[in-house]
Amino acid sequence: LPSTGRIACQGIAEAYSHKAALRCFPGCQPEFFAKWEDVFHALESGRADFGVLPVENSSAGAVSEVYDLILKYRYYIVGAVELTVNHCLAAKPGTAREEIRRVVSHPQALAQCEKFLKENGYQSVSCSNTAVAAQHVAEEPERDCAALCSETAAEHAGLVVLQHAVQDCTANCTRFVVVSRRLILPENGDKISLCFSLPHVTGSLYRVLARFAAMGLNLTKIESRPIAGKAFEYLFYLDFTGSVHSESTRRLLGSLSKELPGFSFLGNYRELV
């Protein structure tokens, strides 16, 4: 990835998207937006060069709204990173655990801590972002409210941590992608992303996937999303390991682009680990 550029993220400072942006662009100062689609609007208007967005969590699954936006705008994926996510329970200073009745966070974070929330009888309250949740709790006049967020977000909002690592799965990771209107094809790119729809023919998906298997290409993600206004018709998002610098892979992509409705090549990039 380029070392400079204007970066757009959803949320506020110390959100997990902010941490992912810093992994991809060390030292960057992202501009923050309220909604995920605002990040795409920033790219569309030229206000930002890159957007950093979460697409999947290891325990809570796909972030469907972000996949819908990727399929809507068809901008290029130029990088990806997997971030370890540790949620803490944080409240205003002086708050006792026994006082907590409500827990605020993003729906994905609430899903990642579902067992913890049920065991403690906490009411889940959704908000737009984990760091926004911490800010909300800091400004909340009542003392029965806590946030699920990162420890740095809690510290940034002036909260204290009541319990560390409350996520249900200890190996909790979220995958983020870097999106751009400009195609970047690094020599060491090892993952390719595509999207397409399929003709209404029996076995059409099987035949497409079998071609990847026949070439020894490893599929790492397939996500189907309904096409608005078309009953029981779907767009497919697909990741696989490969490089466009391989002639056989280029031939496969060329064939698929001619055969599959709604085909888009979304990028060939390197995933940071």
Coordinates of C-alpha atoms in Angstrom, one line a residue:
L1 CA 0.0 0.0 0.0
P2 CA 1.2 3.6 -0.6
S3 CA 2.7 5.2 2.5
T4 CA 0.6 8.4 2.2
G5 CA -3.0 9.2 1.3
R6 CA -6.2 10.5 2.8
I7 CA -7.8 7.8 4.9
A8 CA -11.6 7.5 5.7
C9 CA -13.0 5.3 8.5
Q10 CA -16.4 4.9 10.1
G11 CA -16.6 5.9 13.8
I12 CA -14.3 8.0 16.0
A13 CA -10.8 7.9 17.2
E14 CA -9.8 4.6 19.0
A15 CA -12.5 2.6 17.2
Y16 CA -11.3 -0.8 15.8
S17 CA -11.5 0.7 12.3
H18 CA -9.0 3.3 13.5
K19 CA -6.6 0.6 14.8
A20 CA -6.9 -1.2 11.4
A21 CA -6.2 2.0 9.5
L22 CA -3.0 2.5 11.6
R23 CA -1.9 -1.1 10.9
C24 CA -2.3 -0.4 7.1
F25 CA -1.1 3.2 7.1
P26 CA 1.2 3.7 10.1
G27 CA 1.1 7.2 11.5
C28 CA -2.0 8.2 9.4
Q29 CA -4.6 10.6 10.7
P30 CA -7.9 9.3 9.3
E31 CA -11.0 11.3 8.8
F32 CA -14.0 9.8 10.6
F33 CA -17.5 9.4 9.3
A34 CA -20.8 8.4 11.0
K35 CA -21.8 5.7 8.6
W36 CA -20.1 3.1 6.4
E37 CA -21.7 4.5 3.3
D38 CA -20.2 7.9 4.1
V39 CA -16.8 6.3 3.6
F40 CA -17.8 5.3 0.1
H41 CA -19.2 8.8 -0.5
A42 CA -15.8 10.3 0.6
L43 CA -14.1 8.1 -2.0
E44 CA -16.6 9.0 -4.6
S45 CA -16.2 12.7 -4.1
G46 CA -12.4 12.6 -4.0
R47 CA -12.3 13.6 -0.3
A48 CA -10.5 10.4 0.6
D49 CA -8.0 8.1 -1.3
F50 CA -8.6 5.0 0.8
G51 CA -11.4 3.7 3.0
V52 CA -10.9 1.1 5.8
L53 CA -13.9 -1.1 6.5
P54 CA -14.7 -4.3 8.6
V55 CA -16.0 -7.1 6.5
E56 CA -16.0 -10.2 8.8
N57 CA -15.5 -11.3 12.4
S58 CA -14.3 -14.8 13.3
S59 CA -17.2 -15.4 15.7
A60 CA -20.0 -13.0 14.6
G61 CA -19.6 -13.6 10.9
A62 CA -19.9 -11.2 7.9
V63 CA -20.7 -7.5 8.2
S64 CA -23.5 -7.8 5.6
E65 CA -24.0 -4.0 5.2
V66 CA -20.3 -3.5 4.2
Y67 CA -20.5 -6.3 1.6
D68 CA -23.7 -4.7 0.2
L69 CA -21.8 -1.4 -0.2
I70 CA -18.8 -3.2 -1.8
L71 CA -21.2 -4.8 -4.3
K72 CA -23.0 -1.5 -4.9
Y73 CA -20.0 0.7 -5.6
R74 CA -17.6 -1.8 -7.1
Y75 CA -14.5 0.1 -5.9
Y76 CA -11.2 -1.8 -5.7
I77 CA -10.0 -3.7 -2.7
V78 CA -6.3 -2.8 -2.4
G79 CA -5.4 -4.3 0.9
A80 CA -6.6 -6.2 3.9
V81 CA -5.7 -6.8 7.6
E82 CA -6.8 -9.1 10.3
L83 CA -7.1 -7.4 13.7
T84 CA -7.3 -9.2 17.1
V85 CA -10.3 -7.8 18.9
N86 CA -10.5 -7.8 22.7
H87 CA -13.6 -6.2 24.2
C88 CA -13.7 -4.9 27.7
L89 CA -16.6 -3.8 29.9
A90 CA -16.1 -0.2 30.7
A91 CA -18.1 2.3 32.8
K92 CA -17.7 5.8 34.4
P93 CA -15.2 6.0 37.3
G94 CA -16.8 4.9 40.6
T95 CA -19.4 2.6 39.0
A96 CA -19.7 -0.8 40.7
R97 CA -20.4 -3.9 38.6
E98 CA -23.6 -4.4 40.6
E99 CA -25.0 -1.1 39.2
I100 CA -24.7 -2.1 35.5
R101 CA -28.1 -2.9 33.8
R102 CA -27.5 -1.8 30.2
V103 CA -24.5 -2.4 27.9
V104 CA -24.0 -0.3 24.8
S105 CA -22.0 -1.2 21.7
H106 CA -22.0 -2.0 18.0
P107 CA -24.3 -4.9 17.1
Q108 CA -21.2 -7.0 16.0
A109 CA -19.5 -6.4 19.4
L110 CA -22.7 -7.3 21.2
A111 CA -22.9 -10.5 19.1
Q112 CA -19.3 -11.4 19.9
C113 CA -20.1 -11.0 23.7
E114 CA -23.6 -12.6 23.6
K115 CA -22.8 -15.3 26.2
F116 CA -21.3 -12.8 28.6
L117 CA -24.2 -10.5 28.3
K118 CA -26.8 -13.3 28.9
E119 CA -25.0 -14.7 31.9
N120 CA -25.0 -11.3 33.6
G121 CA -28.5 -10.4 32.6
Y122 CA -27.4 -7.2 30.8
Q123 CA -29.7 -5.4 28.4
S124 CA -28.0 -4.9 25.0
V125 CA -28.2 -1.4 23.4
S126 CA -27.0 -1.0 19.9
C127 CA -25.0 2.0 18.6
S128 CA -23.0 2.9 15.6
N129 CA -19.5 2.0 16.9
T130 CA -17.6 0.6 19.9
A131 CA -15.7 3.9 20.5
V132 CA -18.9 5.8 20.1
A133 CA -20.4 3.5 22.7
A134 CA -17.6 4.5 25.2
Q135 CA -18.3 8.2 24.5
H136 CA -22.0 7.6 25.0
V137 CA -21.4 6.0 28.4
A138 CA -19.1 8.8 29.4
E139 CA -21.9 11.4 28.7
E140 CA -24.8 9.3 30.1
P141 CA -26.1 10.8 33.3
E142 CA -27.3 7.4 34.7
R143 CA -24.8 5.1 36.3
D144 CA -26.4 1.8 35.2
C145 CA -24.8 1.9 31.7
A146 CA -21.5 0.3 30.5
A147 CA -19.8 0.0 27.1
L148 CA -18.2 -2.9 25.2
C149 CA -15.1 -1.4 23.6
S150 CA -11.3 -1.6 23.4
E151 CA -9.3 -0.6 26.4
T152 CA -7.8 2.3 24.5
A153 CA -11.3 3.6 23.6
A154 CA -12.3 3.3 27.2
E155 CA -9.3 5.3 28.3
H156 CA -9.8 7.9 25.6
A157 CA -13.4 8.4 26.8
G158 CA -12.4 8.6 30.5
L159 CA -13.9 5.3 31.5
V160 CA -12.6 2.6 33.8
V161 CA -12.4 -1.1 32.8
L162 CA -14.6 -3.3 35.0
Q163 CA -13.6 -6.5 33.2
H164 CA -11.1 -7.3 30.5
A165 CA -11.6 -9.7 27.5
V166 CA -15.3 -10.3 27.8
Q167 CA -15.7 -11.7 24.2
D168 CA -17.1 -15.2 24.1
C169 CA -14.3 -16.5 21.9
T170 CA -10.7 -15.9 23.0
A171 CA -9.4 -16.0 19.4
N172 CA -11.6 -13.1 18.3
C173 CA -10.5 -11.5 15.1
T174 CA -12.0 -9.0 12.6
R175 CA -10.9 -8.7 9.0
F176 CA -10.8 -5.2 7.5
V177 CA -10.3 -4.3 3.8
V178 CA -8.8 -1.2 2.3
V179 CA -11.0 0.2 -0.6
S180 CA -10.0 2.7 -3.3
R181 CA -11.3 4.0 -6.5
R182 CA -7.8 3.5 -8.0
L183 CA -6.6 0.0 -8.9
I184 CA -3.3 -1.0 -7.3
L185 CA -1.7 -4.3 -8.3
P186 CA 1.3 -5.1 -6.2
E187 CA 3.8 -7.7 -7.4
N188 CA 3.3 -9.7 -4.2
G189 CA -0.5 -9.6 -4.3
D190 CA -1.8 -13.1 -3.2
K191 CA -5.5 -12.7 -2.8
I192 CA -8.1 -11.8 -5.5
S193 CA -11.7 -10.6 -4.9
L194 CA -14.5 -10.9 -7.5
C195 CA -18.2 -10.4 -7.6
F196 CA -20.8 -11.8 -10.0
S197 CA -24.3 -13.1 -10.4
L198 CA -25.3 -16.4 -11.9
P199 CA -27.7 -17.5 -14.6
H200 CA -30.8 -19.4 -13.5
V201 CA -29.4 -22.8 -14.5
T202 CA -29.2 -25.8 -12.2
G203 CA -25.7 -26.4 -10.9
S204 CA -24.3 -23.0 -12.2
L205 CA -22.6 -22.2 -8.9
Y206 CA -21.1 -25.6 -8.6
R207 CA -19.7 -25.4 -12.2
V208 CA -18.1 -22.0 -11.4
L209 CA -16.5 -23.2 -8.1
A210 CA -15.3 -26.4 -9.7
R211 CA -13.1 -24.4 -12.1
F212 CA -11.2 -22.9 -9.2
A213 CA -10.8 -26.4 -7.7
A214 CA -9.5 -27.8 -11.0
M215 CA -6.8 -25.1 -11.1
G216 CA -5.8 -25.7 -7.4
L217 CA -7.0 -22.2 -6.4
N218 CA -8.1 -22.0 -2.7
L219 CA -11.4 -20.2 -2.1
T220 CA -11.1 -18.3 1.2
K221 CA -14.5 -16.5 1.2
I222 CA -17.9 -16.7 -0.6
E223 CA -20.7 -14.4 0.4
S224 CA -24.1 -14.2 -1.3
R225 CA -26.3 -11.1 -1.1
P226 CA -29.8 -10.6 -2.4
I227 CA -30.3 -8.4 -5.5
A228 CA -32.7 -5.6 -4.6
G229 CA -36.0 -5.8 -6.5
K230 CA -35.2 -9.3 -7.8
A231 CA -36.8 -12.1 -5.8
F232 CA -34.4 -15.0 -5.0
E233 CA -31.6 -13.6 -7.2
Y234 CA -28.2 -13.1 -5.7
L235 CA -24.9 -11.4 -6.1
F236 CA -21.9 -13.4 -5.0
Y237 CA -18.7 -12.0 -3.5
L238 CA -15.7 -14.3 -3.7
D239 CA -12.1 -14.3 -2.4
F240 CA -9.4 -16.7 -3.5
T241 CA -5.7 -17.1 -3.3
G242 CA -3.9 -16.2 -6.5
S243 CA -2.2 -13.5 -8.6
V244 CA -3.1 -11.7 -11.8
H245 CA 0.6 -12.0 -12.7
S246 CA -0.2 -15.7 -13.4
E247 CA -1.2 -16.3 -17.0
S248 CA -3.6 -19.2 -16.1
T249 CA -5.3 -17.0 -13.5
R250 CA -5.7 -14.2 -16.0
R251 CA -7.3 -16.6 -18.5
L252 CA -9.7 -17.8 -15.9
L253 CA -10.7 -14.3 -15.0
G254 CA -11.2 -13.4 -18.7
S255 CA -13.5 -16.4 -19.2
L256 CA -15.5 -15.7 -16.1
S257 CA -15.9 -12.0 -17.1
K258 CA -17.5 -13.1 -20.4
E259 CA -19.7 -15.8 -19.0
L260 CA -21.0 -14.4 -15.7
P261 CA -23.6 -11.6 -15.5
G262 CA -22.6 -8.7 -13.3
F263 CA -19.0 -9.7 -13.2
S264 CA -16.5 -7.3 -11.6
F265 CA -12.8 -7.8 -10.7
L266 CA -12.5 -6.1 -7.3
G267 CA -8.7 -6.4 -6.8
N268 CA -5.5 -8.4 -6.2
Y269 CA -3.8 -7.4 -3.0
R270 CA -1.7 -8.5 -0.1
E271 CA -3.3 -9.3 3.3
L272 CA -1.3 -8.1 6.3
V273 CA -0.9 -10.6 9.2

